Amino acid sequence: MKRGGLQGYIIKRLIYAALIAFGVVTITFFLLRLGPSSPADKYLANMSARTQDPAQVVAAIEARYGLDKPVYEQYIDYVVNLARGDWGWSFSTSMPVMKLIQRHWVYSFQLILLSMLFSASLGILIGIYSAVKQYTRTDYLATLFSFIGISIPNFWLGIMLILVFSVQLGWFKTFYDTGLPMFSLANLKALILPVITLGTGMMAGYTRYARSATLDNLRKEFVKTARAKGLPERVVIGKHVFRNAILPVITIIMFDLSGVVFGGAYLTEIIFGIPGLGRISFNAIFAGDYPVVVTITLIGALVVLLTNLATDIVYTWLDPRIRYD
Amino acid sequence: MKKISSKVGGLKNLMFIGALLVLGLILLLDIYLVDKILAPLEYFYLFFAILVIFYGLYPLYVNRRLTKYYWERTKRHRLAVFGLSFIAFLIAVAIIGPFLTQDPTKVNFEEKNLPPLGFSIQQSVYDLKTGEFVTRETPGTWKHLLGTDDKGRDMLAMLVSGARVSLQVGLLATFIAILIGTIMGVLSAYLGGWADMGLMRFTDIMMTFPFFLLLVFIIFIFGPSLAFIILAIGLTGWTGTARLVRSEALSLRTREFIMASKSLGASDARIIFRHLIPNVLSSIIVIATLSIPAVILAEAALSFIGLGDPTVTSWGVVLHAGQRTLDIAWWVAVEPGIMLFLTVLAFNFLGDGIRDAFDPRSQL
């Protein structure tokens, strides 16, 4: 395989990702303009304009934010501003949206990272174990538990955890303590319940994927070869099967970001009062602070886009069988 | 599945068109003559029922041998049978339940925070005689089998109402999503070229949005009403189906039987409706069954964070109320969650069973 092939592939993927990002931005812009109330109304509802003539205030706001221009000019302004890093002004918190995001993203990040580590490691281990012991009682139990994990609504699980461990037993606080230093045991302890809340559903999903991927690989010829040449079962499973089974599971984990993780993190942050992006978007919704809501939706989409891109590229690099065309 | 149509023939189509006409007539009557017989959602629902009867139940009834075959295969999945029976029970509850239970919106502060029957809690109650708050033992009563919430509303009635909402949302939104996805997928595969490119890139863009974030964004802009929530979920949730249908249709398009009917002069529409769609139908049914729980959860999550329709009592709304009174009345948060959990579990079990039953390669 030629080196140029890989570079060409990466460049192609990058251009494609840029196009998708452009599409995402366009869709959010037109969704906003399609809404029944204009952005100026939303501003108005949040400015104490009772003493003045509302029509004048609306006109002033529209002029200030360029909302009186024709739609295509607004659209161009919007895209240009986004590209320049000017993502709007959050009036419920009185700061640029970007600054708000900078202040809060790390809370979402730590929650999502820990949950993914927790669910992926445990899920893959249980999945492989369950596949190796196929049709035993352990396997059935693991399958049943993965069904339960997939079906349990994660926000309800969060409430139940609070009910049992915080309200009844008093082991944890009912609300996340933001004053704790990021790298401390106390912070880790405060994140235990949120991580279980977010991670259980994901873990159950990964258990199923890992189980079926392992089962697929166990039937392959190379496993027979490995066993025939007298390798201990530990090496056959731990090295040959594991390495082949893990790739598709990791892809699924990365692609999961879009559907499961963001929605789950949004709800988890609201339940536990973690001031991450989900929580500030939630607050912004009830304050009518639409630049924040738009930005967080966009950020979600962009993170998904970048992870998918990274997964694609890393995958081609990890797996030499993939051809780039 | 494609043998069905030849047997049934014209009569069924006539009856189907007749049923649609009747529905249209009611709609006309409703708009021009009488002042509102049904809410807009009910029309959705009637239309859906007609489709299910003519394209789901009727073919199964006519083709009893095939029905029996599928049933035999599904039956071997014990969990799928459990799922099916729970869903049947839930549908029955959703249809007749509201006539048997109390009014789920009736507020009664004298009976607030009553635990389910068999439980008992200490709480401070306003004494009507002395005009003071006294701490008193409040046991569960027969009148409110599953207890009441902090406004004295009957939990059982609220759960029954929630079952109705969840099923409405789950079935209708999935139906819309599947419909759009199928149309997109078939068009994309069949037209090819630039149309395929455009449709698939649009699908990619839609897939990039985190589903729940997009949903929240749309509800934030357009405002929460049940009909709109259903529409929003339907309009955003079709991407997976579109991809699946496209890939299946692409592989079908080059198969011999489609080539044969093409060379016999069949029109594109005939090939799509008589050959393509019936053959991807089993995959569509599987993906539909598995996406119903996701939709139900999405609605519950929206209601739970306070973005649901404020005029309906859904499980998410009850759960939201329950979270506030967690330290006094645990059952308000526990009960709707259990219903939600069981419903989602049942659909997941059923979906898994159906997938295995429809997959001719799987050996049960």
XYZ file of C-alpha atoms in Angstrom:
689
model
C 0.000 0.000 0.000
C 1.206 3.424 -0.905
C 1.870 6.150 1.619
C 0.111 8.672 -0.606
C -3.019 6.573 -0.369
C -3.286 7.174 3.349
C -2.542 10.889 3.088
C -5.038 11.298 0.282
C -7.593 9.451 2.338
C -7.022 11.684 5.358
C -7.278 14.850 3.259
C -10.486 13.535 1.716
C -11.920 12.800 5.143
C -10.964 16.260 6.409
C -12.670 18.046 3.504
C -15.692 15.859 3.982
C -15.791 16.632 7.714
C -15.600 20.357 6.961
C -18.576 20.021 4.611
C -20.590 18.164 7.239
C -19.733 20.821 9.839
C -20.970 23.455 7.410
C -24.209 21.489 6.966
C -24.664 21.231 10.724
C -24.223 24.985 11.160
C -26.640 25.689 8.311
C -29.326 23.431 9.753
C -29.139 25.038 13.207
C -29.341 28.513 11.655
C -32.454 27.755 9.652
C -34.093 25.869 12.498
C -33.664 29.008 14.598
C -35.220 31.200 11.903
C -38.087 28.735 11.399
C -39.160 29.015 15.012
C -42.434 30.733 15.851
C -40.822 33.481 17.929
C -37.932 35.574 16.635
C -34.657 35.661 18.577
C -35.415 39.289 19.421
C -38.550 38.181 21.284
C -36.451 35.813 23.331
C -34.091 38.636 24.201
C -37.016 40.881 24.988
C -38.567 38.357 27.338
C -35.368 38.482 29.327
C -34.693 42.190 29.421
C -36.709 44.261 31.774
C -38.294 46.347 29.051
C -41.506 47.143 30.838
C -40.776 50.839 31.094
C -40.150 51.272 27.398
C -42.130 50.720 24.251
C -41.587 47.020 23.386
C -41.618 47.697 19.640
C -38.750 50.150 20.041
C -36.791 47.720 22.153
C -37.295 44.952 19.604
C -36.130 47.269 16.820
C -33.079 48.268 18.834
C -32.183 44.677 19.588
C -32.730 43.645 15.992
C -30.468 46.431 14.787
C -27.811 45.580 17.332
C -27.695 41.891 16.515
C -28.220 42.387 12.794
C -31.638 40.728 12.838
C -33.123 43.437 10.582
C -30.938 42.409 7.675
C -32.169 39.992 4.979
C -31.918 36.329 5.945
C -29.013 35.491 3.643
C -26.889 38.315 5.100
C -27.726 37.132 8.590
C -26.695 33.662 7.546
C -23.356 34.867 6.218
C -22.754 36.911 9.381
C -23.594 33.891 11.469
C -21.165 31.590 9.690
C -18.406 34.207 9.655
C -18.826 34.935 13.349
C -18.739 31.246 14.211
C -15.579 30.818 12.174
C -13.991 33.804 13.943
C -14.741 32.278 17.308
C -17.474 34.744 18.203
C -20.245 32.404 19.324
C -22.583 35.042 20.728
C -23.384 36.636 24.042
C -25.087 34.798 26.869
C -27.338 37.361 28.499
C -28.527 35.160 31.351
C -24.956 34.891 32.632
C -23.654 38.148 31.099
C -20.572 36.802 29.403
C -19.523 35.619 25.966
C -20.795 32.090 25.279
C -17.253 30.924 24.582
C -16.114 31.980 28.014
C -19.051 30.178 29.602
C -18.152 27.031 27.679
C -14.490 27.320 28.707
C -15.539 27.510 32.306
C -17.842 24.489 32.222
C -16.706 21.973 29.620
C -14.302 20.261 31.974
C -17.139 19.030 34.206
C -18.774 17.270 31.277
C -15.435 16.006 30.096
C -14.482 14.355 33.397
C -17.907 12.749 33.705
C -17.899 11.397 30.150
C -14.285 10.246 30.282
C -14.693 8.380 33.572
C -17.977 6.832 32.449
C -16.459 5.644 29.199
C -13.448 4.150 30.979
C -15.696 2.450 33.510
C -18.199 1.103 31.010
C -15.718 0.105 28.322
C -13.316 -1.768 30.594
C -16.004 -3.584 32.530
C -18.241 -4.151 29.516
C -15.493 -5.627 27.360
C -14.235 -7.875 30.154
C -17.696 -9.223 30.971
C -18.486 -9.621 27.279
C -15.385 -11.677 26.548
C -15.780 -13.776 29.677
C -19.409 -14.398 28.817
C -18.507 -15.451 25.269
C -15.771 -17.803 26.416
C -18.220 -19.422 28.824
C -21.035 -19.477 26.287
C -24.267 -21.235 27.353
C -23.221 -21.472 30.997
C -25.135 -19.928 33.850
C -22.673 -17.013 33.987
C -23.312 -16.296 30.331
C -27.091 -16.255 30.774
C -26.744 -14.039 33.817
C -24.508 -11.608 31.918
C -26.969 -11.524 29.004
C -29.890 -10.884 31.335
C -27.989 -8.125 33.092
C -27.051 -6.518 29.804
C -30.720 -6.515 28.802
C -31.608 -4.887 32.094
C -28.785 -2.367 31.716
C -29.875 -1.400 28.223
C -33.510 -1.028 29.237
C -33.104 0.870 32.476
C -33.732 4.578 31.899
C -30.507 6.201 33.041
C -32.185 9.231 34.611
C -34.368 6.921 36.672
C -31.341 4.877 37.682
C -29.720 8.118 38.845
C -32.714 8.998 40.992
C -32.833 5.504 42.460
C -29.125 5.668 43.316
C -29.705 8.998 45.053
C -32.714 7.564 46.875
C -30.833 4.537 48.175
C -27.270 5.774 48.683
C -27.789 9.442 49.451
C -31.231 9.775 51.013
C -31.540 6.415 52.815
C -27.954 5.422 53.558
C -26.384 8.881 53.488
C -23.132 7.665 51.907
C -22.994 10.358 49.256
C -24.181 13.917 48.870
C -27.352 14.350 46.824
C -25.714 17.137 44.849
C -22.308 17.346 43.201
C -19.905 19.599 45.134
C -18.274 22.018 42.694
C -15.775 23.330 45.234
C -13.651 20.192 45.167
C -10.273 20.221 43.405
C -10.381 18.303 40.133
C -7.733 15.695 40.984
C -8.745 14.598 44.435
C -10.253 11.511 45.965
C -13.201 13.536 47.218
C -14.012 14.590 43.648
C -13.735 10.991 42.516
C -16.105 9.949 45.272
C -18.568 12.661 44.267
C -18.493 11.312 40.730
C -19.180 7.668 41.639
C -22.961 7.838 41.416
C -23.002 9.986 38.241
C -20.532 7.645 36.542
C -22.622 4.588 37.422
C -25.733 6.415 36.200
C -24.226 7.291 32.859
C -22.080 4.186 32.491
C -24.500 1.339 33.197
C -26.429 1.538 29.941
C -23.241 1.932 27.942
C -21.601 -0.951 29.767
C -24.543 -3.218 28.990
C -24.307 -2.305 25.320
C -20.569 -2.944 25.176
C -21.024 -6.284 26.943
C -23.324 -7.420 24.154
C -21.062 -6.164 21.386
C -17.940 -7.627 22.966
C -19.703 -10.949 23.476
C -20.831 -11.263 19.883
C -17.486 -10.021 18.505
C -15.643 -12.585 20.621
C -17.999 -15.363 19.572
C -17.396 -14.474 15.921
C -13.655 -14.642 16.419
C -13.702 -17.837 18.466
C -15.048 -19.691 15.415
C -12.225 -18.451 13.182
C -9.458 -20.661 11.848
C -6.625 -18.775 13.521
C -7.981 -19.737 16.912
C -7.850 -23.381 15.900
C -4.277 -22.878 14.735
C -3.296 -21.180 17.962
C -4.836 -23.978 20.003
C -3.327 -26.652 17.756
C 0.166 -25.337 18.261
C -0.331 -25.781 21.967
C -0.739 -22.224 23.185
C -2.323 -21.992 26.594
C -5.974 -20.892 26.521
C -4.983 -17.710 28.359
C -2.817 -16.618 25.425
C -5.333 -17.733 22.790
C -8.060 -15.625 24.353
C -5.954 -12.853 25.835
C -3.871 -12.211 22.756
C -5.404 -13.589 19.582
C -9.118 -13.340 20.210
C -9.009 -10.203 22.341
C -7.062 -8.148 19.818
C -9.401 -9.042 16.988
C -12.566 -8.652 18.984
C -11.685 -5.310 20.488
C -11.475 -3.294 17.268
C -15.149 -3.350 16.296
C -16.117 -2.720 19.909
C -13.891 0.355 20.105
C -15.435 1.696 16.909
C -18.864 1.267 18.418
C -17.735 2.993 21.598
C -16.518 5.989 19.617
C -19.648 6.193 17.489
C -21.762 5.821 20.619
C -20.807 9.355 21.587
C -23.495 10.801 19.374
C -26.479 8.822 20.494
C -26.012 7.563 23.995
C -23.282 9.489 25.729
C -24.307 13.090 25.124
C -27.971 12.523 25.872
C -27.056 10.505 28.942
C -24.533 13.061 30.186
C -27.073 15.846 29.701
C -29.575 14.088 31.957
C -26.972 12.907 34.463
C -25.654 16.432 34.895
C -29.147 17.743 35.505
C -29.961 15.073 38.099
C -26.744 15.440 40.074
C -26.340 19.176 39.582
C -22.976 18.859 37.842
C -22.323 22.238 36.163
C -21.277 20.775 32.818
C -22.440 21.724 29.353
C -25.723 19.840 29.700
C -26.586 21.647 32.879
C -25.819 25.107 31.483
C -27.795 24.339 28.333
C -30.667 23.259 30.574
C -30.470 26.485 32.577
C -30.222 28.501 29.372
C -33.381 26.884 27.994
C -35.457 28.090 30.901
C -33.817 31.510 30.752
C -34.541 31.759 27.014
C -30.820 32.288 26.490
C -30.711 30.873 22.972
C -27.040 31.553 22.009
C -25.998 29.100 24.732
C -28.470 26.438 23.605
C -27.363 26.788 19.982
C -23.685 26.663 20.867
C -23.996 23.542 22.986
C -25.966 21.763 20.264
C -23.267 22.755 17.788
C -20.472 21.679 20.092
C -22.132 18.298 20.555
C -22.311 17.822 16.791
C -18.740 18.985 16.264
C -17.372 16.665 18.936
C -19.201 13.774 17.309
C -17.815 14.790 13.940
C -14.246 14.999 15.207
C -14.408 11.692 17.089
C -15.830 9.957 14.044
C -13.066 11.444 11.945
C -10.408 10.426 14.453
C -11.885 6.938 14.732
C -11.834 6.525 10.983
C -8.233 7.606 10.715
C -6.972 5.678 13.727
C -8.846 2.626 12.545
C -7.187 2.618 9.153
C -3.858 3.005 10.868
C -4.531 0.208 13.384
C -5.991 -2.256 10.946
C -3.727 -2.824 7.929
C -6.476 -4.743 6.116
C -8.490 -1.596 5.473
C -8.112 -0.018 2.064
C -8.547 3.676 1.612
C -10.774 4.257 -1.335
C -43.607 -12.084 2.729
C -44.191 -11.151 -0.866
C -46.497 -14.056 -1.617
C -49.205 -12.436 0.460
C -50.209 -9.751 -1.972
C -51.084 -12.043 -4.873
C -53.550 -13.991 -2.747
C -55.391 -11.032 -1.337
C -55.686 -8.884 -4.429
C -58.094 -6.105 -5.175
C -60.680 -6.401 -2.422
C -58.202 -5.488 0.276
C -56.957 -2.448 -1.595
C -60.540 -1.318 -2.122
C -61.320 -1.686 1.541
C -58.115 0.139 2.459
C -58.974 3.066 0.215
C -62.509 2.985 1.636
C -61.209 3.190 5.196
C -58.952 6.099 4.280
C -61.897 7.843 2.614
C -63.996 7.415 5.745
C -61.168 8.911 7.768
C -60.944 11.817 5.344
C -64.714 12.276 5.548
C -64.575 12.464 9.335
C -61.779 15.001 9.004
C -63.827 17.134 6.593
C -66.866 16.859 8.825
C -64.738 17.874 11.728
C -63.291 20.943 10.049
C -66.380 22.295 8.315
C -69.414 21.120 10.218
C -68.872 20.154 13.807
C -66.701 21.964 16.240
C -63.903 19.538 17.003
C -64.789 15.887 17.463
C -61.237 14.671 17.820
C -57.874 16.151 18.643
C -55.308 16.206 15.791
C -53.399 13.408 17.458
C -56.400 11.096 17.250
C -56.362 11.351 13.452
C -52.757 10.314 13.451
C -53.775 7.439 15.619
C -56.736 6.301 13.498
C -54.609 6.450 10.366
C -51.965 4.376 12.100
C -54.590 1.848 13.220
C -55.895 1.510 9.649
C -52.376 0.909 8.350
C -51.662 -1.689 11.023
C -54.914 -3.539 10.339
C -54.502 -3.639 6.564
C -50.770 -4.133 6.315
C -50.051 -5.924 9.588
C -52.932 -7.959 10.947
C -54.852 -8.728 7.742
C -51.918 -10.315 5.871
C -51.076 -12.324 8.965
C -54.695 -13.504 9.153
C -54.900 -14.441 5.481
C -51.571 -16.214 5.484
C -52.091 -18.409 8.488
C -49.333 -20.823 7.639
C -46.707 -18.086 7.591
C -48.141 -16.551 10.734
C -47.898 -19.901 12.463
C -44.306 -20.268 11.296
C -43.306 -16.878 12.651
C -45.188 -17.508 15.860
C -43.442 -20.861 16.328
C -40.082 -19.196 15.882
C -40.865 -16.242 18.149
C -42.407 -18.523 20.755
C -39.129 -20.324 21.301
C -37.781 -17.074 22.691
C -39.379 -17.165 26.102
C -38.328 -13.591 26.821
C -39.917 -12.382 23.585
C -43.213 -13.962 24.608
C -42.961 -12.190 27.940
C -42.293 -8.942 26.068
C -45.251 -9.466 23.764
C -47.649 -10.251 26.607
C -46.514 -7.238 28.598
C -46.998 -4.979 25.583
C -50.457 -6.466 24.958
C -51.316 -5.832 28.610
C -50.035 -2.276 28.336
C -52.070 -1.589 25.201
C -55.179 -2.914 26.943
C -54.462 -0.699 29.963
C -53.872 2.315 27.749
C -57.181 1.808 25.918
C -59.588 0.847 28.717
C -57.655 1.950 31.795
C -58.552 5.657 31.731
C -62.281 4.775 31.940
C -61.782 2.708 35.083
C -59.369 4.820 37.102
C -59.857 8.167 38.796
C -59.062 11.481 37.178
C -55.246 11.713 37.053
C -55.331 15.516 37.260
C -57.601 15.748 40.295
C -55.737 17.565 43.059
C -56.651 16.796 46.669
C -54.355 18.147 49.342
C -56.115 16.254 52.112
C -54.837 12.984 50.638
C -51.336 14.054 49.672
C -48.286 11.776 49.910
C -50.239 8.609 50.660
C -47.981 5.570 50.333
C -48.995 2.498 48.307
C -51.227 -0.041 50.009
C -49.309 -1.988 52.634
C -46.836 0.806 53.378
C -47.078 3.508 55.983
C -45.124 6.688 56.622
C -44.922 9.434 59.223
C -45.675 12.859 57.835
C -46.907 16.184 59.025
C -50.530 16.664 58.075
C -52.738 19.731 58.341
C -55.443 18.963 60.852
C -58.762 20.461 59.782
C -60.235 20.512 63.301
C -57.441 22.199 65.215
C -55.983 24.132 62.270
C -52.472 22.966 63.091
C -49.866 20.733 61.503
C -49.514 17.435 63.309
C -47.193 14.522 62.633
C -49.314 11.500 61.973
C -49.032 7.962 60.672
C -50.470 7.817 57.153
C -51.037 4.292 55.853
C -51.800 3.380 52.274
C -55.472 3.115 51.420
C -57.603 0.951 49.129
C -58.841 4.072 47.425
C -55.325 4.886 46.230
C -53.749 1.464 45.648
C -50.424 2.848 44.503
C -50.510 5.943 46.683
C -50.705 9.619 45.817
C -48.186 12.349 45.030
C -47.530 15.617 46.847
C -50.685 17.141 45.358
C -52.862 14.186 46.273
C -53.215 12.913 42.725
C -53.827 9.190 42.363
C -50.651 7.380 41.257
C -52.499 4.511 39.567
C -54.489 6.936 37.426
C -51.351 8.857 36.518
C -49.506 5.664 35.567
C -52.398 4.537 33.360
C -52.464 7.922 31.667
C -48.696 7.702 31.260
C -48.995 4.301 29.587
C -51.301 5.861 27.021
C -48.928 8.768 26.359
C -45.864 6.551 26.124
C -47.492 4.160 23.669
C -48.855 7.006 21.565
C -45.480 8.652 21.371
C -43.576 5.404 20.903
C -45.753 4.008 18.133
C -46.471 7.196 16.218
C -43.015 8.733 16.341
C -41.431 5.433 15.344
C -43.942 5.096 12.531
C -43.095 8.550 11.198
C -39.362 7.935 11.520
C -39.592 4.561 9.788
C -41.748 5.997 7.009
C -39.317 8.822 6.300
C -36.323 6.520 6.620
C -37.794 3.970 4.224
C -38.674 6.602 1.641
C -35.214 8.149 1.915
C -33.468 4.794 1.740
C -35.445 3.422 -1.192
C -35.179 6.684 -3.137
C -31.473 6.908 -2.474
C -30.807 3.348 -3.559
C -33.122 3.487 -6.531
C -32.258 6.868 -7.979
C -28.506 6.564 -7.438
C -26.039 9.182 -8.658
C -26.447 12.742 -7.415
C -29.737 12.128 -5.649
C -28.155 9.299 -3.680
C -25.161 11.489 -2.878
C -27.325 14.370 -1.674
C -29.694 12.263 0.402
C -26.905 10.329 2.054
C -24.887 13.470 2.854
C -28.019 14.937 4.408
C -28.388 11.736 6.444
C -24.757 12.073 7.542
C -25.342 15.645 8.690
C -28.439 14.637 10.649
C -26.544 11.742 12.200
C -23.825 14.091 13.415
C -26.218 15.838 15.778
C -26.440 14.087 19.117
C -30.039 12.859 19.016
C -31.132 14.148 22.402
C -29.392 17.519 22.038
C -31.081 18.088 18.687
C -34.422 17.118 20.171
C -33.984 19.527 23.080
C -32.934 22.250 20.647
C -36.004 21.736 18.450
C -38.411 21.624 21.390
C -36.755 24.758 22.779
C -37.405 26.609 19.527
C -40.854 25.331 18.646
C -42.300 24.824 22.094
C -43.530 21.654 23.777
C -46.779 20.050 22.722
C -47.303 16.316 22.520
C -48.054 16.361 18.793
C -44.954 18.405 18.166
C -42.754 16.197 20.312
C -43.948 13.189 18.327
C -43.257 15.006 15.081
C -39.831 16.159 16.252
C -38.761 12.668 17.269
C -40.076 11.302 13.984
C -38.315 13.953 11.932
C -34.969 13.431 13.631
C -34.965 9.683 14.236
C -35.105 8.333 10.682
C -31.389 8.263 9.857
C -30.617 4.712 10.964
C -33.540 3.299 8.991
C -32.556 5.258 5.883
C -29.077 3.780 5.914
C -30.271 0.248 6.565
C -32.989 0.357 3.897
C -30.586 1.869 1.404
C -27.961 -0.809 1.885
C -30.540 -3.610 1.719
C -32.229 -2.104 -1.324
C -28.874 -1.700 -3.062
C -28.110 -5.374 -2.673
C -31.645 -6.350 -3.705
C -31.621 -4.202 -6.820
C -29.179 -6.451 -8.586
C -30.909 -9.701 -7.613
C -32.396 -11.924 -10.314
C -36.069 -11.579 -9.455
C -35.926 -7.819 -9.691
C -33.939 -7.968 -12.901
C -36.543 -10.408 -14.240
C -39.495 -8.190 -13.424
C -37.667 -5.228 -14.902
C -37.058 -7.087 -18.152
C -40.728 -8.067 -18.192
C -41.475 -4.353 -18.323
C -42.496 -3.629 -14.751
C -42.583 0.042 -13.852
C -40.275 1.503 -11.214
C -43.191 2.062 -8.857
C -44.277 -1.554 -9.218
C -40.774 -2.837 -8.540
C -40.428 -0.618 -5.494
C -43.805 -1.428 -3.969
C -44.173 -5.063 -4.977
C -40.610 -6.285 -4.707
C -38.245 -3.922 -2.944
C -40.302 -2.845 0.067
C -41.819 -6.263 0.900
C -38.316 -7.687 0.935
C -36.843 -5.115 3.287
C -39.985 -5.217 5.443
C -38.611 -7.750 7.921
C -35.557 -5.585 8.639
C -37.815 -2.561 8.960
C -40.057 -4.332 11.463
C -37.041 -5.314 13.547
C -35.568 -1.819 13.559
C -39.016 -0.383 14.380
C -39.503 -2.684 17.360
C -36.068 -1.803 18.659
C -36.487 1.939 18.186
C -39.850 2.166 19.993
C -38.170 1.903 23.419
C -35.624 4.565 22.468
C -38.446 6.890 21.475
C -40.405 6.208 24.659
C -37.268 6.961 26.673
C -36.649 10.174 24.738
C -40.151 11.446 25.489
C -39.835 10.445 29.133
C -36.475 12.193 29.391
C -37.882 15.372 27.814
C -40.831 15.391 30.210
C -38.519 14.576 33.064
C -36.392 17.681 32.533
C -39.513 19.794 32.150
C -39.582 20.106 28.366
C -42.594 17.847 27.903
C -46.161 18.805 27.129
C -47.431 20.420 30.349
C -51.022 19.382 29.622
C -50.498 15.623 29.592
C -49.616 13.284 32.437
C -46.762 11.133 31.201
C -44.392 8.930 33.172
C -41.618 11.463 32.729
C -43.757 14.213 34.271
C -44.585 12.050 37.299
C -40.929 11.137 37.666
C -40.030 14.819 37.581
C -42.463 15.504 40.402
C -41.165 12.470 42.259
C -37.587 13.695 42.183
C -38.564 16.734 44.230
C -40.209 14.706 46.985
C -37.646 11.929 47.098
C -37.067 12.285 50.851
C -40.783 12.130 51.750
C -42.513 10.052 49.114
C -40.167 7.587 47.406
C -42.953 5.795 45.523
C -43.736 8.770 43.305
C -40.306 8.426 41.680
C -40.116 4.626 41.876
C -43.421 3.615 40.281
C -43.291 5.442 36.912
C -39.656 4.386 36.549
C -40.561 0.734 37.003
C -43.279 1.052 34.360
C -40.857 2.760 32.011
C -38.207 0.136 32.654
C -40.584 -2.799 32.109
C -41.979 -1.269 28.922
C -38.554 -0.668 27.435
C -37.398 -4.117 28.522
C -40.476 -5.716 26.930
C -39.888 -3.988 23.602
C -36.203 -4.922 23.671
C -37.015 -8.583 24.364
C -39.636 -8.610 21.618
C -37.319 -6.915 19.149
C -34.604 -9.455 19.816
C -37.061 -12.318 19.410
C -38.451 -10.930 16.162
C -34.969 -10.392 14.796
C -34.101 -14.023 15.352
C -37.467 -15.205 14.045
C -37.217 -13.207 10.812
C -33.617 -14.081 10.201
C -33.749 -17.247 8.080
C -30.078 -17.919 8.819
C -30.500 -18.121 12.555
C -30.912 -21.591 13.967
C -33.008 -21.567 17.059
